[in-house]
Amino acid sequence: MKYSKIIDTIYQSVLSADNLGKVPTYIPELAQVNPDKFGVYFYSLNKQSYGIGDCDEKFSAQSISKVLALSLAYSIIGDQLWRRVDVEPSGTSFNSLIQLEADNGIPRNPLINSGAIVVCDILLSILEDAQADFLTFVRELANDDSINYSILVAESEKSVGYRNFALCYYIKSLGNIENDPIEVLNFYFKLCSLELTCKSMAYIFSFLANDGIRMHDRVQILTETCTKRVNALMQTCGFYDESGEFAFKVGLPGKSGVGGGIVALLPNQYSIAVWSPKLNNKGNSYRGMKFLEEFTAQTHTSIF
Ligand code: GLN
């Protein structure tokens, strides 16, 4: 199949349609981003890669990094991870506190803020230097040493991140945070501030389409079973309370971030990253959702 032609056509039609939604303002630094940016990068395991628009421009990965933090923690401690965080869709917004009390401080899944904060705590407990080691992990996945955090975005979010502070302290009070909450939050904000392009993002996530094996050096990052589970979590929890809608319309494991990125993948075939900063009311990229819906429809590649 000639993916590049299909991508071109859909890109042009989404570009000329409405660009609804809003750039998030709750993280001051993200409010500065040009709302009309739009990039797509497609990477197939048979190396048919193709990019269009602003696909080489860096943007804030935000919650997309949660999948990478999960993958790193899972690769080190395996299924022990599930003692600290559950694997159920939350049906609530990404920063919700509501279920934690009834669930005794065990977040519903690792892809909402509460779950990612617990994963950060785990990484701080098991790694020598979690911030540096996580960055190395991502750089090795990308085969690119220039990837970095944005100190500006991390500081900007920390200055107003009351909700995440509340989540972390609340989970600590329920006994599911081992480290100093400030240290956990500093790492969490750094993690979210990771800057990637659509091109690097599509490539980084290709190991999850490839049974856990990194493409450039064939290193097994996650076992086949663990990879299947991370993909299952993206499928069921990657879009918070819009996860059902993403499965319904797009039909791929994927993950969104409030930086306007969405990454999705078809196991054994491809990974694809889309970036457009305006978000719908669930915090997911408006154009990103539209593009991917058309893409799986026209390529007949929904997993369903
Ligand atoms: N850093 C953001 C937050 O904690 C991440 C949320 C997201 O991308 N959905 O609010």
PDB file of C-alpha atoms and ligand atoms in Angstrom:
ATOM      1  CA  MET A   1       0.000   0.000   0.000  1.00  0.00           C
ATOM      2  CA  LYS A   2       1.228   3.514  -0.807  1.00  0.00           C
ATOM      3  CA  TYR A   3       0.864   5.159   2.584  1.00  0.00           C
ATOM      4  CA  SER A   4       2.507   8.451   1.557  1.00  0.00           C
ATOM      5  CA  LYS A   5      -0.243   9.322  -0.945  1.00  0.00           C
ATOM      6  CA  ILE A   6      -2.982   8.582   1.567  1.00  0.00           C
ATOM      7  CA  ILE A   7      -1.191  10.647   4.231  1.00  0.00           C
ATOM      8  CA  ASP A   8      -0.839  13.599   1.818  1.00  0.00           C
ATOM      9  CA  THR A   9      -4.504  13.541   0.884  1.00  0.00           C
ATOM     10  CA  ILE A  10      -5.782  13.278   4.451  1.00  0.00           C
ATOM     11  CA  TYR A  11      -3.313  15.916   5.668  1.00  0.00           C
ATOM     12  CA  GLN A  12      -4.577  18.404   3.071  1.00  0.00           C
ATOM     13  CA  SER A  13      -8.222  17.709   3.818  1.00  0.00           C
ATOM     14  CA  VAL A  14      -7.766  18.022   7.613  1.00  0.00           C
ATOM     15  CA  LEU A  15      -5.682  21.165   7.081  1.00  0.00           C
ATOM     16  CA  SER A  16      -8.397  22.838   5.047  1.00  0.00           C
ATOM     17  CA  ALA A  17     -11.200  21.885   7.475  1.00  0.00           C
ATOM     18  CA  ASP A  18     -11.954  23.511  10.872  1.00  0.00           C
ATOM     19  CA  ASN A  19      -9.220  23.676  13.469  1.00  0.00           C
ATOM     20  CA  LEU A  20     -11.456  23.556  16.513  1.00  0.00           C
ATOM     21  CA  GLY A  21     -10.511  23.255  20.164  1.00  0.00           C
ATOM     22  CA  LYS A  22      -8.108  25.217  22.349  1.00  0.00           C
ATOM     23  CA  VAL A  23      -4.439  25.266  23.177  1.00  0.00           C
ATOM     24  CA  PRO A  24      -4.208  24.433  26.909  1.00  0.00           C
ATOM     25  CA  THR A  25      -3.565  27.461  29.064  1.00  0.00           C
ATOM     26  CA  TYR A  26      -3.180  25.705  32.414  1.00  0.00           C
ATOM     27  CA  ILE A  27       0.530  25.200  31.653  1.00  0.00           C
ATOM     28  CA  PRO A  28       1.613  28.797  30.817  1.00  0.00           C
ATOM     29  CA  GLU A  29       4.499  27.754  28.559  1.00  0.00           C
ATOM     30  CA  LEU A  30       2.209  25.568  26.400  1.00  0.00           C
ATOM     31  CA  ALA A  31      -0.167  28.483  25.868  1.00  0.00           C
ATOM     32  CA  GLN A  32       2.585  30.136  23.770  1.00  0.00           C
ATOM     33  CA  VAL A  33       2.622  27.423  21.105  1.00  0.00           C
ATOM     34  CA  ASN A  34       1.402  28.321  17.596  1.00  0.00           C
ATOM     35  CA  PRO A  35      -2.063  26.677  17.378  1.00  0.00           C
ATOM     36  CA  ASP A  36      -1.771  26.107  13.627  1.00  0.00           C
ATOM     37  CA  LYS A  37       1.180  23.752  13.767  1.00  0.00           C
ATOM     38  CA  PHE A  38       0.358  20.431  12.174  1.00  0.00           C
ATOM     39  CA  GLY A  39       2.737  17.562  11.500  1.00  0.00           C
ATOM     40  CA  VAL A  40       2.508  13.844  10.801  1.00  0.00           C
ATOM     41  CA  TYR A  41       5.169  11.171  10.646  1.00  0.00           C
ATOM     42  CA  PHE A  42       4.599   7.570   9.652  1.00  0.00           C
ATOM     43  CA  TYR A  43       7.154   4.830  10.287  1.00  0.00           C
ATOM     44  CA  SER A  44       6.543   1.314   9.059  1.00  0.00           C
ATOM     45  CA  LEU A  45       8.519  -1.709  10.190  1.00  0.00           C
ATOM     46  CA  ASN A  46       9.426  -2.371   6.575  1.00  0.00           C
ATOM     47  CA  LYS A  47      11.034   1.072   6.610  1.00  0.00           C
ATOM     48  CA  GLN A  48       8.505   2.893   4.459  1.00  0.00           C
ATOM     49  CA  SER A  49       8.671   6.115   6.421  1.00  0.00           C
ATOM     50  CA  TYR A  50       7.059   9.390   5.469  1.00  0.00           C
ATOM     51  CA  GLY A  51       6.543  12.791   7.070  1.00  0.00           C
ATOM     52  CA  ILE A  52       4.548  15.893   6.222  1.00  0.00           C
ATOM     53  CA  GLY A  53       3.994  19.403   7.634  1.00  0.00           C
ATOM     54  CA  ASP A  54       5.702  20.314  10.905  1.00  0.00           C
ATOM     55  CA  CYS A  55       6.940  16.767  11.470  1.00  0.00           C
ATOM     56  CA  ASP A  56      10.511  17.847  12.289  1.00  0.00           C
ATOM     57  CA  GLU A  57       9.568  20.463  14.853  1.00  0.00           C
ATOM     58  CA  LYS A  58       9.915  19.694  18.547  1.00  0.00           C
ATOM     59  CA  PHE A  59       6.884  19.837  20.805  1.00  0.00           C
ATOM     60  CA  SER A  60       6.059  18.888  24.376  1.00  0.00           C
ATOM     61  CA  ALA A  61       5.382  15.147  24.651  1.00  0.00           C
ATOM     62  CA  GLN A  62       3.493  15.579  27.975  1.00  0.00           C
ATOM     63  CA  SER A  63       1.456  12.455  28.774  1.00  0.00           C
ATOM     64  CA  ILE A  64       2.900  10.518  25.850  1.00  0.00           C
ATOM     65  CA  SER A  65       6.033  10.145  28.017  1.00  0.00           C
ATOM     66  CA  LYS A  66       3.978   8.141  30.503  1.00  0.00           C
ATOM     67  CA  VAL A  67       4.095   5.139  28.169  1.00  0.00           C
ATOM     68  CA  LEU A  68       7.887   5.349  28.103  1.00  0.00           C
ATOM     69  CA  ALA A  69       8.152   5.641  31.898  1.00  0.00           C
ATOM     70  CA  LEU A  70       5.823   2.661  32.202  1.00  0.00           C
ATOM     71  CA  SER A  71       7.933   0.678  29.705  1.00  0.00           C
ATOM     72  CA  LEU A  72      11.136   1.423  31.603  1.00  0.00           C
ATOM     73  CA  ALA A  73       9.661   0.474  34.998  1.00  0.00           C
ATOM     74  CA  TYR A  74       8.006  -2.645  33.555  1.00  0.00           C
ATOM     75  CA  SER A  75      11.250  -3.748  31.888  1.00  0.00           C
ATOM     76  CA  ILE A  76      12.999  -3.613  35.283  1.00  0.00           C
ATOM     77  CA  ILE A  77      10.487  -4.917  37.842  1.00  0.00           C
ATOM     78  CA  GLY A  78       8.060  -6.868  35.638  1.00  0.00           C
ATOM     79  CA  ASP A  79       4.650  -7.784  36.998  1.00  0.00           C
ATOM     80  CA  GLN A  80       5.454  -6.552  40.521  1.00  0.00           C
ATOM     81  CA  LEU A  81       4.472  -3.203  39.044  1.00  0.00           C
ATOM     82  CA  TRP A  82       0.803  -4.129  39.274  1.00  0.00           C
ATOM     83  CA  ARG A  83       0.956  -4.150  43.077  1.00  0.00           C
ATOM     84  CA  ARG A  84       1.295  -0.367  42.892  1.00  0.00           C
ATOM     85  CA  VAL A  85      -0.939   0.560  39.945  1.00  0.00           C
ATOM     86  CA  ASP A  86      -3.977  -1.106  38.351  1.00  0.00           C
ATOM     87  CA  VAL A  87      -4.792  -1.809  34.689  1.00  0.00           C
ATOM     88  CA  GLU A  88      -8.387  -0.580  34.426  1.00  0.00           C
ATOM     89  CA  PRO A  89      -9.662   2.345  32.366  1.00  0.00           C
ATOM     90  CA  SER A  90     -10.624   5.190  34.700  1.00  0.00           C
ATOM     91  CA  GLY A  91     -13.438   6.779  32.693  1.00  0.00           C
ATOM     92  CA  THR A  92     -12.386  10.065  34.289  1.00  0.00           C
ATOM     93  CA  SER A  93     -10.201  12.978  33.206  1.00  0.00           C
ATOM     94  CA  PHE A  94      -6.403  12.637  33.173  1.00  0.00           C
ATOM     95  CA  ASN A  95      -5.894  14.559  36.421  1.00  0.00           C
ATOM     96  CA  SER A  96      -8.796  13.172  38.408  1.00  0.00           C
ATOM     97  CA  LEU A  97      -8.503  12.541  42.166  1.00  0.00           C
ATOM     98  CA  ILE A  98     -11.903  11.015  42.589  1.00  0.00           C
ATOM     99  CA  GLN A  99     -11.207   7.271  42.557  1.00  0.00           C
ATOM    100  CA  LEU A 100      -8.117   7.274  44.728  1.00  0.00           C
ATOM    101  CA  GLU A 101      -9.829   7.166  48.106  1.00  0.00           C
ATOM    102  CA  ALA A 102     -12.023   4.168  47.314  1.00  0.00           C
ATOM    103  CA  ASP A 103      -9.068   2.454  45.619  1.00  0.00           C
ATOM    104  CA  ASN A 104      -6.715   2.935  48.627  1.00  0.00           C
ATOM    105  CA  GLY A 105      -4.242   5.043  46.681  1.00  0.00           C
ATOM    106  CA  ILE A 106      -3.809   2.508  43.862  1.00  0.00           C
ATOM    107  CA  PRO A 107      -4.326   4.505  40.647  1.00  0.00           C
ATOM    108  CA  ARG A 108      -6.607   2.942  38.051  1.00  0.00           C
ATOM    109  CA  ASN A 109      -3.859   2.736  35.426  1.00  0.00           C
ATOM    110  CA  PRO A 110      -0.347   4.038  34.676  1.00  0.00           C
ATOM    111  CA  LEU A 111      -1.457   6.408  31.883  1.00  0.00           C
ATOM    112  CA  ILE A 112      -3.434   8.878  33.981  1.00  0.00           C
ATOM    113  CA  ASN A 113      -1.564  11.428  36.100  1.00  0.00           C
ATOM    114  CA  SER A 114      -1.983   9.558  39.398  1.00  0.00           C
ATOM    115  CA  GLY A 115      -0.655   6.334  37.850  1.00  0.00           C
ATOM    116  CA  ALA A 116       2.273   8.053  36.153  1.00  0.00           C
ATOM    117  CA  ILE A 117       3.169   9.753  39.444  1.00  0.00           C
ATOM    118  CA  VAL A 118       3.339   6.311  41.094  1.00  0.00           C
ATOM    119  CA  VAL A 119       5.476   5.028  38.193  1.00  0.00           C
ATOM    120  CA  CYS A 120       7.826   8.011  38.739  1.00  0.00           C
ATOM    121  CA  ASP A 121       8.054   7.058  42.421  1.00  0.00           C
ATOM    122  CA  ILE A 122       8.933   3.472  41.448  1.00  0.00           C
ATOM    123  CA  LEU A 123      11.635   4.666  39.029  1.00  0.00           C
ATOM    124  CA  LEU A 124      13.099   6.933  41.720  1.00  0.00           C
ATOM    125  CA  SER A 125      13.314   3.934  44.069  1.00  0.00           C
ATOM    126  CA  ILE A 126      14.953   1.552  41.592  1.00  0.00           C
ATOM    127  CA  LEU A 127      17.258   3.790  39.542  1.00  0.00           C
ATOM    128  CA  GLU A 128      20.471   5.524  40.513  1.00  0.00           C
ATOM    129  CA  ASP A 129      19.437   8.807  38.883  1.00  0.00           C
ATOM    130  CA  ALA A 130      15.884   8.543  37.530  1.00  0.00           C
ATOM    131  CA  GLN A 131      15.896  11.804  35.529  1.00  0.00           C
ATOM    132  CA  ALA A 132      19.171  10.986  33.786  1.00  0.00           C
ATOM    133  CA  ASP A 133      18.447   7.277  33.357  1.00  0.00           C
ATOM    134  CA  PHE A 134      15.011   7.921  31.863  1.00  0.00           C
ATOM    135  CA  LEU A 135      16.501  10.363  29.386  1.00  0.00           C
ATOM    136  CA  THR A 136      19.153   7.800  28.401  1.00  0.00           C
ATOM    137  CA  PHE A 137      16.401   5.217  27.895  1.00  0.00           C
ATOM    138  CA  VAL A 138      14.513   7.558  25.535  1.00  0.00           C
ATOM    139  CA  ARG A 139      17.670   8.614  23.694  1.00  0.00           C
ATOM    140  CA  GLU A 140      18.563   4.985  23.097  1.00  0.00           C
ATOM    141  CA  LEU A 141      15.054   4.215  21.867  1.00  0.00           C
ATOM    142  CA  ALA A 142      15.282   7.181  19.502  1.00  0.00           C
ATOM    143  CA  ASN A 143      18.908   6.504  18.548  1.00  0.00           C
ATOM    144  CA  ASP A 144      19.308  10.247  19.061  1.00  0.00           C
ATOM    145  CA  ASP A 145      21.355  11.873  21.824  1.00  0.00           C
ATOM    146  CA  SER A 146      19.951  15.337  21.215  1.00  0.00           C
ATOM    147  CA  ILE A 147      16.594  14.516  22.850  1.00  0.00           C
ATOM    148  CA  ASN A 148      16.058  16.460  26.061  1.00  0.00           C
ATOM    149  CA  TYR A 149      13.663  17.778  28.672  1.00  0.00           C
ATOM    150  CA  SER A 150      12.481  21.372  28.482  1.00  0.00           C
ATOM    151  CA  ILE A 151      13.432  23.060  31.746  1.00  0.00           C
ATOM    152  CA  LEU A 152      11.130  25.959  30.807  1.00  0.00           C
ATOM    153  CA  VAL A 153       8.076  23.740  30.393  1.00  0.00           C
ATOM    154  CA  ALA A 154       8.876  21.690  33.514  1.00  0.00           C
ATOM    155  CA  GLU A 155       9.288  24.840  35.639  1.00  0.00           C
ATOM    156  CA  SER A 156       6.205  26.402  34.086  1.00  0.00           C
ATOM    157  CA  GLU A 157       4.085  23.393  34.967  1.00  0.00           C
ATOM    158  CA  LYS A 158       5.583  23.111  38.449  1.00  0.00           C
ATOM    159  CA  SER A 159       4.706  26.750  39.182  1.00  0.00           C
ATOM    160  CA  VAL A 160       0.987  26.018  38.727  1.00  0.00           C
ATOM    161  CA  GLY A 161       0.789  22.236  39.082  1.00  0.00           C
ATOM    162  CA  TYR A 162      -1.469  22.278  42.139  1.00  0.00           C
ATOM    163  CA  ARG A 163      -3.549  19.367  40.939  1.00  0.00           C
ATOM    164  CA  ASN A 164      -0.510  17.134  40.506  1.00  0.00           C
ATOM    165  CA  PHE A 165       0.800  18.229  43.908  1.00  0.00           C
ATOM    166  CA  ALA A 166      -2.582  17.275  45.387  1.00  0.00           C
ATOM    167  CA  LEU A 167      -2.491  13.881  43.654  1.00  0.00           C
ATOM    168  CA  CYS A 168       1.024  13.082  44.813  1.00  0.00           C
ATOM    169  CA  TYR A 169       0.478  14.126  48.436  1.00  0.00           C
ATOM    170  CA  TYR A 170      -2.840  12.353  48.550  1.00  0.00           C
ATOM    171  CA  ILE A 171      -1.345   9.095  47.265  1.00  0.00           C
ATOM    172  CA  LYS A 172       1.512   9.540  49.766  1.00  0.00           C
ATOM    173  CA  SER A 173      -1.053   9.842  52.584  1.00  0.00           C
ATOM    174  CA  LEU A 174      -2.578   6.559  51.415  1.00  0.00           C
ATOM    175  CA  GLY A 175       0.822   4.839  51.552  1.00  0.00           C
ATOM    176  CA  ASN A 176       1.589   4.388  47.829  1.00  0.00           C
ATOM    177  CA  ILE A 177       4.481   6.873  47.425  1.00  0.00           C
ATOM    178  CA  GLU A 178       7.866   5.871  48.873  1.00  0.00           C
ATOM    179  CA  ASN A 179       9.968   8.937  48.100  1.00  0.00           C
ATOM    180  CA  ASP A 180       9.792  12.615  49.001  1.00  0.00           C
ATOM    181  CA  PRO A 181       6.743  13.935  47.062  1.00  0.00           C
ATOM    182  CA  ILE A 182       8.706  16.956  45.850  1.00  0.00           C
ATOM    183  CA  GLU A 183      11.317  14.697  44.298  1.00  0.00           C
ATOM    184  CA  VAL A 184       8.580  12.593  42.680  1.00  0.00           C
ATOM    185  CA  LEU A 185       6.852  15.692  41.284  1.00  0.00           C
ATOM    186  CA  ASN A 186      10.110  17.186  39.989  1.00  0.00           C
ATOM    187  CA  PHE A 187      10.689  13.985  38.055  1.00  0.00           C
ATOM    188  CA  TYR A 188       7.067  13.856  36.869  1.00  0.00           C
ATOM    189  CA  PHE A 189       7.202  17.430  35.509  1.00  0.00           C
ATOM    190  CA  LYS A 190      10.528  16.687  33.787  1.00  0.00           C
ATOM    191  CA  LEU A 191       9.097  13.533  32.248  1.00  0.00           C
ATOM    192  CA  CYS A 192       6.115  15.473  30.847  1.00  0.00           C
ATOM    193  CA  SER A 193       8.402  18.205  29.487  1.00  0.00           C
ATOM    194  CA  LEU A 194      10.244  15.796  27.192  1.00  0.00           C
ATOM    195  CA  GLU A 195      10.528  17.347  23.729  1.00  0.00           C
ATOM    196  CA  LEU A 196      10.097  15.189  20.646  1.00  0.00           C
ATOM    197  CA  THR A 197       9.282  15.667  16.988  1.00  0.00           C
ATOM    198  CA  CYS A 198       6.647  13.601  15.197  1.00  0.00           C
ATOM    199  CA  LYS A 199       9.548  11.869  13.480  1.00  0.00           C
ATOM    200  CA  SER A 200      11.365  10.905  16.692  1.00  0.00           C
ATOM    201  CA  MET A 201       8.109   9.977  18.409  1.00  0.00           C
ATOM    202  CA  ALA A 202       6.971   7.628  15.641  1.00  0.00           C
ATOM    203  CA  TYR A 203      10.394   5.983  15.653  1.00  0.00           C
ATOM    204  CA  ILE A 204      10.635   5.703  19.474  1.00  0.00           C
ATOM    205  CA  PHE A 205       7.263   3.932  19.618  1.00  0.00           C
ATOM    206  CA  SER A 206       8.149   1.495  16.831  1.00  0.00           C
ATOM    207  CA  PHE A 207       9.537  -0.978  19.416  1.00  0.00           C
ATOM    208  CA  LEU A 208       5.980  -1.395  20.724  1.00  0.00           C
ATOM    209  CA  ALA A 209       4.843  -2.299  17.201  1.00  0.00           C
ATOM    210  CA  ASN A 210       7.801  -4.666  16.907  1.00  0.00           C
ATOM    211  CA  ASP A 211       7.180  -7.107  19.802  1.00  0.00           C
ATOM    212  CA  GLY A 212       9.307  -4.980  22.127  1.00  0.00           C
ATOM    213  CA  ILE A 213      12.420  -4.994  19.915  1.00  0.00           C
ATOM    214  CA  ARG A 214      14.229  -1.763  19.090  1.00  0.00           C
ATOM    215  CA  MET A 215      14.539  -1.455  15.316  1.00  0.00           C
ATOM    216  CA  HIS A 216      18.075  -0.106  14.880  1.00  0.00           C
ATOM    217  CA  ASP A 217      20.005  -2.639  16.981  1.00  0.00           C
ATOM    218  CA  ARG A 218      17.472  -5.438  17.592  1.00  0.00           C
ATOM    219  CA  VAL A 219      17.712  -5.049  21.388  1.00  0.00           C
ATOM    220  CA  GLN A 220      14.696  -6.500  23.198  1.00  0.00           C
ATOM    221  CA  ILE A 221      13.381  -3.687  25.424  1.00  0.00           C
ATOM    222  CA  LEU A 222      10.262  -5.471  26.633  1.00  0.00           C
ATOM    223  CA  THR A 223       9.281  -9.126  26.277  1.00  0.00           C
ATOM    224  CA  GLU A 224       6.556  -9.929  23.780  1.00  0.00           C
ATOM    225  CA  THR A 225       4.046 -10.431  26.607  1.00  0.00           C
ATOM    226  CA  CYS A 226       4.934  -7.154  28.329  1.00  0.00           C
ATOM    227  CA  THR A 227       4.710  -5.340  24.990  1.00  0.00           C
ATOM    228  CA  LYS A 228       1.255  -6.760  24.377  1.00  0.00           C
ATOM    229  CA  ARG A 229       0.205  -5.485  27.801  1.00  0.00           C
ATOM    230  CA  VAL A 230       1.579  -1.977  27.302  1.00  0.00           C
ATOM    231  CA  ASN A 231      -0.294  -1.848  23.987  1.00  0.00           C
ATOM    232  CA  ALA A 232      -3.451  -3.101  25.717  1.00  0.00           C
ATOM    233  CA  LEU A 233      -3.132  -0.284  28.256  1.00  0.00           C
ATOM    234  CA  MET A 234      -2.726   2.291  25.480  1.00  0.00           C
ATOM    235  CA  GLN A 235      -5.790   0.856  23.770  1.00  0.00           C
ATOM    236  CA  THR A 236      -7.984   0.959  26.876  1.00  0.00           C
ATOM    237  CA  CYS A 237      -6.568   3.940  28.817  1.00  0.00           C
ATOM    238  CA  GLY A 238      -4.483   6.078  26.432  1.00  0.00           C
ATOM    239  CA  PHE A 239      -7.107   8.803  25.956  1.00  0.00           C
ATOM    240  CA  TYR A 240      -8.569   9.024  29.471  1.00  0.00           C
ATOM    241  CA  ASP A 241     -12.339   9.397  29.257  1.00  0.00           C
ATOM    242  CA  GLU A 242     -12.119   9.438  25.475  1.00  0.00           C
ATOM    243  CA  SER A 243     -10.401   6.039  25.214  1.00  0.00           C
ATOM    244  CA  GLY A 244     -13.632   4.396  24.085  1.00  0.00           C
ATOM    245  CA  GLU A 245     -14.099   7.016  21.394  1.00  0.00           C
ATOM    246  CA  PHE A 246     -10.537   6.579  20.119  1.00  0.00           C
ATOM    247  CA  ALA A 247     -11.052   2.799  19.904  1.00  0.00           C
ATOM    248  CA  PHE A 248     -14.416   3.398  18.219  1.00  0.00           C
ATOM    249  CA  LYS A 249     -13.168   5.888  15.646  1.00  0.00           C
ATOM    250  CA  VAL A 250      -9.501   5.017  15.134  1.00  0.00           C
ATOM    251  CA  GLY A 251      -9.061   1.501  16.492  1.00  0.00           C
ATOM    252  CA  LEU A 252      -5.369   1.445  17.391  1.00  0.00           C
ATOM    253  CA  PRO A 253      -3.390   1.433  20.645  1.00  0.00           C
ATOM    254  CA  GLY A 254      -2.337   5.038  21.129  1.00  0.00           C
ATOM    255  CA  LYS A 255      -1.516   7.813  23.553  1.00  0.00           C
ATOM    256  CA  SER A 256      -2.231  11.510  23.593  1.00  0.00           C
ATOM    257  CA  GLY A 257      -0.623  14.420  25.430  1.00  0.00           C
ATOM    258  CA  VAL A 258      -1.764  17.967  26.194  1.00  0.00           C
ATOM    259  CA  GLY A 259       1.116  19.215  24.019  1.00  0.00           C
ATOM    260  CA  GLY A 260      -1.171  18.220  21.101  1.00  0.00           C
ATOM    261  CA  GLY A 261       0.628  15.022  20.149  1.00  0.00           C
ATOM    262  CA  ILE A 262      -0.932  11.638  19.518  1.00  0.00           C
ATOM    263  CA  VAL A 263       1.061   8.506  18.824  1.00  0.00           C
ATOM    264  CA  ALA A 264      -0.601   5.306  17.660  1.00  0.00           C
ATOM    265  CA  LEU A 265       0.601   1.973  16.354  1.00  0.00           C
ATOM    266  CA  LEU A 266      -0.483  -1.131  14.530  1.00  0.00           C
ATOM    267  CA  PRO A 267       1.372  -4.169  15.957  1.00  0.00           C
ATOM    268  CA  ASN A 268       3.787  -5.715  13.429  1.00  0.00           C
ATOM    269  CA  GLN A 269       3.124  -2.951  10.908  1.00  0.00           C
ATOM    270  CA  TYR A 270       3.698   0.673  11.810  1.00  0.00           C
ATOM    271  CA  SER A 271       3.759   3.545  14.276  1.00  0.00           C
ATOM    272  CA  ILE A 272       2.473   7.037  13.496  1.00  0.00           C
ATOM    273  CA  ALA A 273       2.712  10.375  15.316  1.00  0.00           C
ATOM    274  CA  VAL A 274       0.527  13.424  14.738  1.00  0.00           C
ATOM    275  CA  TRP A 275       0.934  16.867  16.287  1.00  0.00           C
ATOM    276  CA  SER A 276      -1.608  19.687  16.310  1.00  0.00           C
ATOM    277  CA  PRO A 277      -1.810  21.795  19.508  1.00  0.00           C
ATOM    278  CA  LYS A 278      -5.528  22.583  19.714  1.00  0.00           C
ATOM    279  CA  LEU A 279      -7.262  20.155  22.066  1.00  0.00           C
ATOM    280  CA  ASN A 280     -10.863  19.014  22.330  1.00  0.00           C
ATOM    281  CA  ASN A 281     -12.639  19.180  25.691  1.00  0.00           C
ATOM    282  CA  LYS A 282     -11.151  15.834  26.779  1.00  0.00           C
ATOM    283  CA  GLY A 283      -7.610  17.130  26.322  1.00  0.00           C
ATOM    284  CA  ASN A 284      -6.880  15.299  23.060  1.00  0.00           C
ATOM    285  CA  SER A 285      -5.682  16.913  19.814  1.00  0.00           C
ATOM    286  CA  TYR A 286      -8.658  17.856  17.644  1.00  0.00           C
ATOM    287  CA  ARG A 287      -6.866  17.485  14.316  1.00  0.00           C
ATOM    288  CA  GLY A 288      -4.867  14.516  15.577  1.00  0.00           C
ATOM    289  CA  MET A 289      -8.048  12.569  16.263  1.00  0.00           C
ATOM    290  CA  LYS A 290      -9.530  13.563  12.891  1.00  0.00           C
ATOM    291  CA  PHE A 291      -6.394  12.648  10.976  1.00  0.00           C
ATOM    292  CA  LEU A 292      -6.057   9.222  12.578  1.00  0.00           C
ATOM    293  CA  GLU A 293      -9.718   8.404  12.144  1.00  0.00           C
ATOM    294  CA  GLU A 294      -9.421   9.038   8.411  1.00  0.00           C
ATOM    295  CA  PHE A 295      -6.064   7.284   8.245  1.00  0.00           C
ATOM    296  CA  THR A 296      -7.220   3.940   9.655  1.00  0.00           C
ATOM    297  CA  ALA A 297     -10.435   4.170   7.613  1.00  0.00           C
ATOM    298  CA  GLN A 298      -8.620   4.741   4.318  1.00  0.00           C
ATOM    299  CA  THR A 299      -5.816   2.254   4.983  1.00  0.00           C
ATOM    300  CA  HIS A 300      -8.199  -0.349   6.502  1.00  0.00           C
ATOM    301  CA  THR A 301      -5.811  -0.753   9.416  1.00  0.00           C
ATOM    302  CA  SER A 302      -8.001  -0.458  12.522  1.00  0.00           C
ATOM    303  CA  ILE A 303      -7.215  -3.524  14.670  1.00  0.00           C
ATOM    304  CA  PHE A 304     -10.922  -4.205  14.682  1.00  0.00           C
TER     305      PHE A 304
HETATM  306  N1  GLN B   1       1.844  17.395  32.412  1.00  0.00           N
HETATM  307  C1  GLN B   1       0.434  17.271  32.172  1.00  0.00           C
HETATM  308  C2  GLN B   1      -0.312  17.261  33.492  1.00  0.00           C
HETATM  309  O1  GLN B   1       0.173  16.641  34.412  1.00  0.00           O
HETATM  310  C3  GLN B   1       0.187  16.009  31.411  1.00  0.00           C
HETATM  311  C4  GLN B   1      -1.265  15.809  31.085  1.00  0.00           C
HETATM  312  C5  GLN B   1      -1.526  15.275  29.703  1.00  0.00           C
HETATM  313  O2  GLN B   1      -0.724  15.356  28.791  1.00  0.00           O
HETATM  314  N2  GLN B   1      -2.717  14.800  29.516  1.00  0.00           N
HETATM  315  O3  GLN B   1      -1.349  17.847  33.642  1.00  0.00           O
END
